[in-house]
Each structure stands twice: as structure tokens, then as C-alpha cells.
Coordinates of C-alpha atoms in Angstrom, one line a residue:
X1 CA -46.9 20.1 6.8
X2 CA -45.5 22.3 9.5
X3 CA -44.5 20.4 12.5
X4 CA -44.1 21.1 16.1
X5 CA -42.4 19.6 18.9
X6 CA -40.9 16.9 16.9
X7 CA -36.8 16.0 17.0
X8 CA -34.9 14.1 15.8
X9 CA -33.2 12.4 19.0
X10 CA -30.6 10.0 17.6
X11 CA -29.1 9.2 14.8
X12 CA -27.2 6.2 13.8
X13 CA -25.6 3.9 10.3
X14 CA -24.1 1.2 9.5
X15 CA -22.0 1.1 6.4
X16 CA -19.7 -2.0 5.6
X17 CA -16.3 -1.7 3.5
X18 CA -15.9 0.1 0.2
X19 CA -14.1 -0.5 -3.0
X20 CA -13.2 2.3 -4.8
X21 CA -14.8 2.4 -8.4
X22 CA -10.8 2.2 -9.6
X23 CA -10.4 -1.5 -8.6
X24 CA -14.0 -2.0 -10.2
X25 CA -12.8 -0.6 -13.5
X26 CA -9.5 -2.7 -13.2
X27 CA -11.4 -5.8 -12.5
X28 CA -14.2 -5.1 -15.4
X29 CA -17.0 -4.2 -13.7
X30 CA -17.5 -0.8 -14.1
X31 CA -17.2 1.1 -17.4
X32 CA -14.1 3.9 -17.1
X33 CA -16.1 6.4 -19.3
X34 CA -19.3 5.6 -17.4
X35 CA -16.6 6.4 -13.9
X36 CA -15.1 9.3 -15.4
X37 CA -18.9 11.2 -16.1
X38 CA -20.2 9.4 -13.1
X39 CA -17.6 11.2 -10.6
X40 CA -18.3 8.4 -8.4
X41 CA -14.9 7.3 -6.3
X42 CA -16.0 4.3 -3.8
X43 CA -19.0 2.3 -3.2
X44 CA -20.4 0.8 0.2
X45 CA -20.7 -3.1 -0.3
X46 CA -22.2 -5.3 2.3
X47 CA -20.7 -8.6 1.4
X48 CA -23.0 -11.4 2.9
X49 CA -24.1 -9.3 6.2
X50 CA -28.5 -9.7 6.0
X51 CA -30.0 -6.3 5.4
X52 CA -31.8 -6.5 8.1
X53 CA -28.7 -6.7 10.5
X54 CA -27.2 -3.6 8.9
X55 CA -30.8 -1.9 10.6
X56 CA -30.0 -3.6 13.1
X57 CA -26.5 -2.4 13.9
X58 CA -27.8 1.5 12.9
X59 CA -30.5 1.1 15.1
X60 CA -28.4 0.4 18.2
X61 CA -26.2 3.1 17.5
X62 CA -29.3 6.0 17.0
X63 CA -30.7 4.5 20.4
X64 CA -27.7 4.7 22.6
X65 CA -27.4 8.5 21.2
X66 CA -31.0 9.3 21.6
X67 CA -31.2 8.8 25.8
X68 CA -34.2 7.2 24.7
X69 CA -35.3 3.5 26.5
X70 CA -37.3 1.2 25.0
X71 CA -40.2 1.9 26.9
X72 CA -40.7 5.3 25.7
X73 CA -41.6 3.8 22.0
X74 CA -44.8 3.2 20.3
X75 CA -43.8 2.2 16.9
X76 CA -41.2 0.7 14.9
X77 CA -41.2 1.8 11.1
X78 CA -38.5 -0.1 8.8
X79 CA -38.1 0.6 4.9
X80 CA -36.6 -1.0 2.6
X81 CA -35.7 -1.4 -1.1
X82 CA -34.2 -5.2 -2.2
X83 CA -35.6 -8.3 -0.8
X84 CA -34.4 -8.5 2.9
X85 CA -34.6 -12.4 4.2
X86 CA -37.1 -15.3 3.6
X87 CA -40.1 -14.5 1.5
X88 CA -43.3 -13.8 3.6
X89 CA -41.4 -13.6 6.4
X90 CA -41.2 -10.4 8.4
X91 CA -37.7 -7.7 8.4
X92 CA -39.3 -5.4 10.5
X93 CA -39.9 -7.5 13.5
X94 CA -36.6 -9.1 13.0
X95 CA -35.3 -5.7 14.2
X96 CA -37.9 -4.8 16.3
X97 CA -36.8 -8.3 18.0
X98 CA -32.7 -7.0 18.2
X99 CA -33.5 -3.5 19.3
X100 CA -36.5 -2.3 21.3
X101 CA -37.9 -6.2 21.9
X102 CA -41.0 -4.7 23.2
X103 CA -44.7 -5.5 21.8
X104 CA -45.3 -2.3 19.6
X105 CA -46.3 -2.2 15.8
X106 CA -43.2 -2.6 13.8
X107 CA -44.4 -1.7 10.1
X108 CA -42.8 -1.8 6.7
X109 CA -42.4 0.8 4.6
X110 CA -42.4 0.3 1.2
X111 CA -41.5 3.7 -0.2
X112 CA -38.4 2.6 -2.2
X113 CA -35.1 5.2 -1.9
X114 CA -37.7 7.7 -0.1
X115 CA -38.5 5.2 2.8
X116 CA -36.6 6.8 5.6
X117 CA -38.3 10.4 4.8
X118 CA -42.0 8.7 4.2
X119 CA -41.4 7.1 7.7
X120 CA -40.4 10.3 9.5
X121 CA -43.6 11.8 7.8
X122 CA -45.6 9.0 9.1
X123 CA -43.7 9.4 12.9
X124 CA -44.8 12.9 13.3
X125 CA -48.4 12.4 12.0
X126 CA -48.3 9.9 14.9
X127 CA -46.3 11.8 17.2
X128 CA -48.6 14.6 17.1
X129 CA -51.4 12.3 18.3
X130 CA -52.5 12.6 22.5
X131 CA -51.6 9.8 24.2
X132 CA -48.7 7.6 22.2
X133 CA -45.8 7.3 23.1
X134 CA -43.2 9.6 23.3
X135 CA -40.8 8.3 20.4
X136 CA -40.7 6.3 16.9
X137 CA -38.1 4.2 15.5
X138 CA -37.0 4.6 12.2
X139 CA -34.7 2.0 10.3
X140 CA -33.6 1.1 6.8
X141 CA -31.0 -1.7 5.6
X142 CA -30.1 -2.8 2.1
X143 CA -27.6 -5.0 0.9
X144 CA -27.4 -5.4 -3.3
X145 CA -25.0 -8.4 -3.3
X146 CA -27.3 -10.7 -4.9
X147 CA -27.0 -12.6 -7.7
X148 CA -30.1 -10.6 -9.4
X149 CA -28.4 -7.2 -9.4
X150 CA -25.2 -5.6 -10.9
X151 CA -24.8 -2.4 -8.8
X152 CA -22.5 -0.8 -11.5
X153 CA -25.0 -1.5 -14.7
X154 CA -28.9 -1.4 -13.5
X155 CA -28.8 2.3 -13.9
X156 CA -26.8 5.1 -15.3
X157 CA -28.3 7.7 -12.5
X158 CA -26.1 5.5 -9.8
X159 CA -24.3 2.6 -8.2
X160 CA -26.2 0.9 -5.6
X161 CA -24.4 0.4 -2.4
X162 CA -25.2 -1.3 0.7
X163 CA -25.7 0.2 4.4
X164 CA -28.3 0.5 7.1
X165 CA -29.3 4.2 8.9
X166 CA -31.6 5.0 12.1
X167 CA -32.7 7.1 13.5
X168 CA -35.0 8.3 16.7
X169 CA -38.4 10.5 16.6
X170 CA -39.1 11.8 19.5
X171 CA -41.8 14.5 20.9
X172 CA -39.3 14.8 23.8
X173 CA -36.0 16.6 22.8
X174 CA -33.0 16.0 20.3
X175 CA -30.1 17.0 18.9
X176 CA -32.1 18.6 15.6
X177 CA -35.9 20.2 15.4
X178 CA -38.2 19.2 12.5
X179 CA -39.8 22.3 11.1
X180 CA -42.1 20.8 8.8
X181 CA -41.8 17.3 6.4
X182 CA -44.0 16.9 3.4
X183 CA -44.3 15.2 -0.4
X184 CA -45.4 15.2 -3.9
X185 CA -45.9 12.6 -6.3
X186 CA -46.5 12.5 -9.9
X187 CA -48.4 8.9 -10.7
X188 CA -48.3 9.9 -14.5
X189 CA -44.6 8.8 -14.6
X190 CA -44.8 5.5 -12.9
X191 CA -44.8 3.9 -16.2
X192 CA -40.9 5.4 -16.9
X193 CA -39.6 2.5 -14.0
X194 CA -42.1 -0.2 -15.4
X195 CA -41.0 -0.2 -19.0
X196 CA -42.2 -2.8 -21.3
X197 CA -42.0 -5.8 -18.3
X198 CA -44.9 -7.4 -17.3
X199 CA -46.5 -7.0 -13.7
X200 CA -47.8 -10.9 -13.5
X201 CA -46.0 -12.9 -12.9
X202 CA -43.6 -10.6 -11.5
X203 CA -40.3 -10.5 -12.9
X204 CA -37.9 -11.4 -9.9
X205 CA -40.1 -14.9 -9.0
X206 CA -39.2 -16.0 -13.2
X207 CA -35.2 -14.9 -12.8
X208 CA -35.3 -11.7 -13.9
X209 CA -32.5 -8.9 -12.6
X210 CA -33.2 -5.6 -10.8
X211 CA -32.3 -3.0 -14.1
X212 CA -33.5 0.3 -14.3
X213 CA -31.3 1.2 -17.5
X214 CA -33.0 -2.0 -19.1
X215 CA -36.1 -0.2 -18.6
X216 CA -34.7 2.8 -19.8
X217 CA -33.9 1.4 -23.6
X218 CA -37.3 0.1 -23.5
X219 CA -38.4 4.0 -23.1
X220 CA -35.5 4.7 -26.2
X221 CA -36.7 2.2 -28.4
X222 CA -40.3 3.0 -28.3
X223 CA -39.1 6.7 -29.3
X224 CA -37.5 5.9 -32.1
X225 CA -40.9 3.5 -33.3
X226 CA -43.1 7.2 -32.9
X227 CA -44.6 5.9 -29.5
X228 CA -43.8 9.1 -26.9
X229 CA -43.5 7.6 -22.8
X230 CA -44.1 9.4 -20.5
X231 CA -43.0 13.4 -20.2
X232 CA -42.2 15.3 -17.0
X233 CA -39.3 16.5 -16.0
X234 CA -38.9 15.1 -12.1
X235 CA -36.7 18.0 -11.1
X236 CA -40.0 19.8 -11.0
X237 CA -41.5 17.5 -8.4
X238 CA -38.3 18.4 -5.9
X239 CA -38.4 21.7 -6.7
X240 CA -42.2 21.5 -5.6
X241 CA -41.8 19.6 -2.7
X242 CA -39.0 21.9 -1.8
X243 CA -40.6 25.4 -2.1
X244 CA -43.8 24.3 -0.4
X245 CA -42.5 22.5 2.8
X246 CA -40.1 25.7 3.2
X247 CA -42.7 28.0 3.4
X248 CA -44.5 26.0 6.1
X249 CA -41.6 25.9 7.9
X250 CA -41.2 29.6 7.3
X251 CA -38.1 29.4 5.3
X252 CA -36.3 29.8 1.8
X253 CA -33.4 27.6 0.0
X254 CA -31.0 31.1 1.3
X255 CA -31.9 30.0 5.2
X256 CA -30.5 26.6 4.8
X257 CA -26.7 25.7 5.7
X258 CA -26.7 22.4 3.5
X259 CA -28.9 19.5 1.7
X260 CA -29.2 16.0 2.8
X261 CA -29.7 14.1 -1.2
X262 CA -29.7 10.8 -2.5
X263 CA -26.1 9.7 -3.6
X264 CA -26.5 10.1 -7.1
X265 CA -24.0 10.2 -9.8
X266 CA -23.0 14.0 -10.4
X267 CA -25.0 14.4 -13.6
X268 CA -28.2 13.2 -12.3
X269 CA -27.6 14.7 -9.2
X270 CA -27.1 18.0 -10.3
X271 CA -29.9 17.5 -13.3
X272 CA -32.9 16.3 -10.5
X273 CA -31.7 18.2 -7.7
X274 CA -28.8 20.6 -7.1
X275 CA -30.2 22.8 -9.9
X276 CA -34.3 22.3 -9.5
X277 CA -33.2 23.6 -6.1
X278 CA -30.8 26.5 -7.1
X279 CA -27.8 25.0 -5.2
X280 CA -24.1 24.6 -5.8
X281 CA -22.0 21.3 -5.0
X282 CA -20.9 23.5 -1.9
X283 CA -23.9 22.8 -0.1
X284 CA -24.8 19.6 -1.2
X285 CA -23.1 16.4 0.1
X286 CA -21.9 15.1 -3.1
X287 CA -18.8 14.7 -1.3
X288 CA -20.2 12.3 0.9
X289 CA -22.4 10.6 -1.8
X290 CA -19.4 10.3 -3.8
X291 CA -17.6 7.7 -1.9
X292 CA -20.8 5.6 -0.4
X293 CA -22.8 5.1 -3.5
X294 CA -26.8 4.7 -3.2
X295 CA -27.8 2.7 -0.4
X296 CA -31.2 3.4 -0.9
X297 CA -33.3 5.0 1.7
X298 CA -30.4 5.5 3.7
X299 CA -28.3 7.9 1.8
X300 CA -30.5 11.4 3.2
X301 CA -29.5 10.3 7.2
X302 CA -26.0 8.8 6.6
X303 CA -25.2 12.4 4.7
X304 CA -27.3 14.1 8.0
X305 CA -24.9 11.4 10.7
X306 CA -21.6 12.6 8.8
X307 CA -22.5 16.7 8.8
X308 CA -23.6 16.4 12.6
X309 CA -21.0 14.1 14.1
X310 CA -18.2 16.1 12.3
X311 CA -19.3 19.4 13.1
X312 CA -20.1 20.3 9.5
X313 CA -23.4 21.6 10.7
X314 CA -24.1 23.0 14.4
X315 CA -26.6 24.7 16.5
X316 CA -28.8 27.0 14.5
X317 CA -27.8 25.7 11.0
X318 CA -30.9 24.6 8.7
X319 CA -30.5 21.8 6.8
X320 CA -32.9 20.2 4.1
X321 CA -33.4 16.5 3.9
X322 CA -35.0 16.0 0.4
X323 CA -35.1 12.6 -1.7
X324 CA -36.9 10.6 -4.7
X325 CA -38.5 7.4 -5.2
X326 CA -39.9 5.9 -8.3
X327 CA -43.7 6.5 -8.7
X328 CA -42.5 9.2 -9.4
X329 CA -42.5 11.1 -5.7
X330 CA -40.6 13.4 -3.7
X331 CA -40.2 14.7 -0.4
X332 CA -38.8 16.6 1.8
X333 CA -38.0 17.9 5.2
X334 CA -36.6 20.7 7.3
X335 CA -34.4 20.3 10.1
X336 CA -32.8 22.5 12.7
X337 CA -29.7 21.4 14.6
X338 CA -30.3 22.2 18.1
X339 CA -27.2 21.4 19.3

């Protein structure tokens, strides 16, 4: 979808300390061989600070840089991907509450790791609308230090880390231009992230951990009995999703400066991304995603906060903010820093 008029007016994360995936080896957590293919050097962890607050604390920081007032908002849009508080109770107006406090829809996102792109999507559909306000708020916060989840074990393609990002729509100005933001999904492949569990009743309300590479073995095993999963390769998807929302914007993969990923492992990042999109390390942000780990949804805005703020990228520079989520889907955007 090619987009006009939209910006991104602020930016802002939160990420807590980090242990280097050294002490984790030395303390037994984390497998050496699995460190030395991974390439992974620290990880973000939240300790006992509430998902939400890490949004919170983001959020904050995007508004002050956006010269934005709580006023000029319509919407508050907050994704997520671990259980954030009480059940049935509400995150999003929790930050809604400790940021803009002002009575405007405050949604949840469900999108898993592609949260923070799905709600930019959803911004500018609303942005684009006559008469709404003139700017969207955007938040995401995860924190992993629960007793249900090992970040180093539940899957081989990462190690989840903990953080909140935000970040500011607005129709008015900002400091980057969104060309154009779409997706693609592949539903054939949900299965791949379901594995042989059950769906009722669901696995976390009878004690049962968040483990992707559980599920994975599940995929192995029925292999080896004859049974073939589900095929696809899901590089193909970002490669899709890629191509298409470049030339809406205009654009090919030689315009853009750098790319905004998930913070994969190097394998899997270069497998699913860096090559689908015909890219070298150079400009990708593995060095970035190497020592925070995979917060999530936050990973594509805390790699665009580091590239802006340190004057990796400037005015005129292109930059592609692309990322997955299980279902399988993709998606994408295109940026241009204004200043």
C-alpha cells in the first residue's frame, strides 16, 4: 500500500540490562556450540519490571521526541507477544492510562513479533481517514522472565529478550516519511508453530512452557514416521512482501541504505531474510540484533532508534523495516529519514 503524508514523528525503547551469552554458557544455560553457530553475544533481560511498564517507559520517550501532545491523538495501538499482567485484564489501557490518559480507543494487537509493523499498517489506514486525529500511538513491551519460558532453549532461530519500543504516527511531520507498509501471509504453514499440542484446553492454563523447538521435533519425528508437515520455504513470503511494497513505494532493495530485521540468530537470519532479500550483513543490523536478542515486536524500531539517534542513517537515506510472525506472515515497510 503506497502511503502519503504519514511520518513517523517519534521514536522511543526501553531495554533493561544484558548478560552476555558468555556468563550464560558459564552458568549452564546456554549451550556453547548452540553460542558459537548462533553468533549471539548479549541478551536484553527485564528482570521483574511488568511488560507493560517497559511500553510505558518507550512510550514516554517517542512522545517527548515527537512535539506531539496528547490531544492531537486518536488511538492507542499496543502489541504484544507473552502474557502482560492479570488475565482478562487490559495492557493497553494500562499504558494508555501512563501516557496520553486521554479517552481514545487503546487496542491490542495480537500480531506476535510483527505487532509493531501490523499496528503502523493499521495507523495509516486510519490516518488516511478525514477527520481523526492527527497522530497514533504505537507501543510494544515484553518481558520473558517467567517461569514458563527458557529464552535460551524454546527455539533454535533465537533468544528471547525483553524490552519495550514506541513510537509516534503522525499525518503532521516527523523525523522519517512512510512510503508505503504492506504484508503477506501464508495460512498453509500455521500448523509448523502448532505441532502436535492441542488447542483446548490451551497449553499455558495446564503448565505447559512457551517452546517453539519442542514443536519443531514434533515436525522431525513425524518425518521420519512418512507423515510430510507442512512445506514452504518462509523466505519467499519476505521476499514477497519486500518486492511488492518497494514498488509501491517506487523503489528497489539497491535504493535502500539499511534494513530494520528481527534479531535473529545469524543462521536464521541470513536463511529467512538477508539472502530472500539479496543483502549482506553490511546493511542489516545484525550488529545491533546481536547483542539485544529478540524482544519480540520491538526488535524492527529499537534497530530503526539506534540507526537514527546515532547518525547511522540521515536525511535522504531509505531504510526497510521488514519482520515475521508465525501464521506464517510478513511485512514490511518503507521509510525515509527526513531529517
Amino acid at each position: 500500500m503506497k502511503v502519503d503524508n504519514i511520518y513517523l514523528a517519534g521514536v522511543g525503547t526501553c531495554l533493561p540490562d544484558s548478560v552476555t551469552t558468555e556468563e550464560a554458557v558459564a552458568k549452564g544455560w546456554y549451550d556453547a556450540d548452540e553460542r558459537e553457530r548462533s553468533g549471539m553475544e548479549a541478551v536484553i533481560t527485564g528482570g521483574d519490571m511488568p511488560a507493560p511498564d517497559m511500553a510505558v517507559n518507550a512510550a514516554r520517550v517517542a512522545l517527548e521526541r515527537s512535539g506531539h501532545t496528547p490531544d492531537d491523538f486518536g488511538a492507542l495501538f499496543h502489541s504484544d507477544t507473552h502474557h502482560q499482567g492479570p488475565d482478562g485484564w487490559s495492557a493497553p489501557h494500562y499504558v494508555l492510562r501512563n501516557t496520553l490518559d486521554r479517552p481514545v480507543m487503546a487496542l491490542e494487537v495480537r500480531q506476535g513479533c510483527l505487532g509493531m509493523l501490523a499496528s503502523l499498517e493499521l495507523a495509516a489506514h486510519r490516518l488516511t481517514t478525514p477527520g481523526t486525529p492527527d497522530a497514533v500511538l504505537l507501543t510494544t513491551g515484553d518481558n520473558f522472565s517467567t517461569p514458563m519460558v527458557d529464552r535460551w532453549t524454546a527455539s533454535k532461530l533465537f533468544i528471547l529478550a525483553d524490552g519495550g519500543a514506541a513510537a509516534v504516527v503522525s499525518r503532521r511531520d516527523g523525523f522519517a516519511k512512510v512510503l508505503a507498509i504492506g504484508s503477506v501471509s501464508n495460512s498453509s504453514m500455521e500448523e509448523l508453530h502448532r505441532g502436535g499440542e492441542v488447542m483446548f484446553p490451551p497449553g499455558i492454563t495446564i503448565g505447559r512452557s512457551l517452546n517453539f523447538e519442542e514443536r519443531s521435533q514434533y515436525w522431525r519425528d513425524q518425518w521420519a514416521k512418512g507423515i510430510t508437515p507442512p512445506m514452504g520455504h518462509f523466505g519467499e513470503s519476505v521476499a514477497e512482501v519486500a518486492e511488492r511494497t518497494l514498488a509501491e513505494a517506487g523503489l528497489t532493495m539497491d535504493d535502500i541504505s539499511r534494513v530494520c530485521h528481527v534479531g535473529f540468530a545469524r543462521g536464521p537470519l541470513e536463511d529467512i531474510f538477508l539472502e530472500p532479500l539479496g543483502i549482506g550483513l553490511d546493511r542489516s543490523v545484525w550488529e545491533i540484533a546481536r547483542r539485544v536478542g529478540h524482544t519480540g515486536a520491538a526488535d524492527i524500531f529499537v534497530a530503526l532508534e539506534r540507526l537514527h539517534t546515532s547518525g547511522q542513517v540521515g536525511a535522504g537515506d531509505r531504510v526497510l523495516l521488514i519482520g515475521a510472525a508465525t501464521g506464517m506472515e510478513a511485512g514490511c515497510a518503507v521509510v525515509e529519514i527526513v531529517r
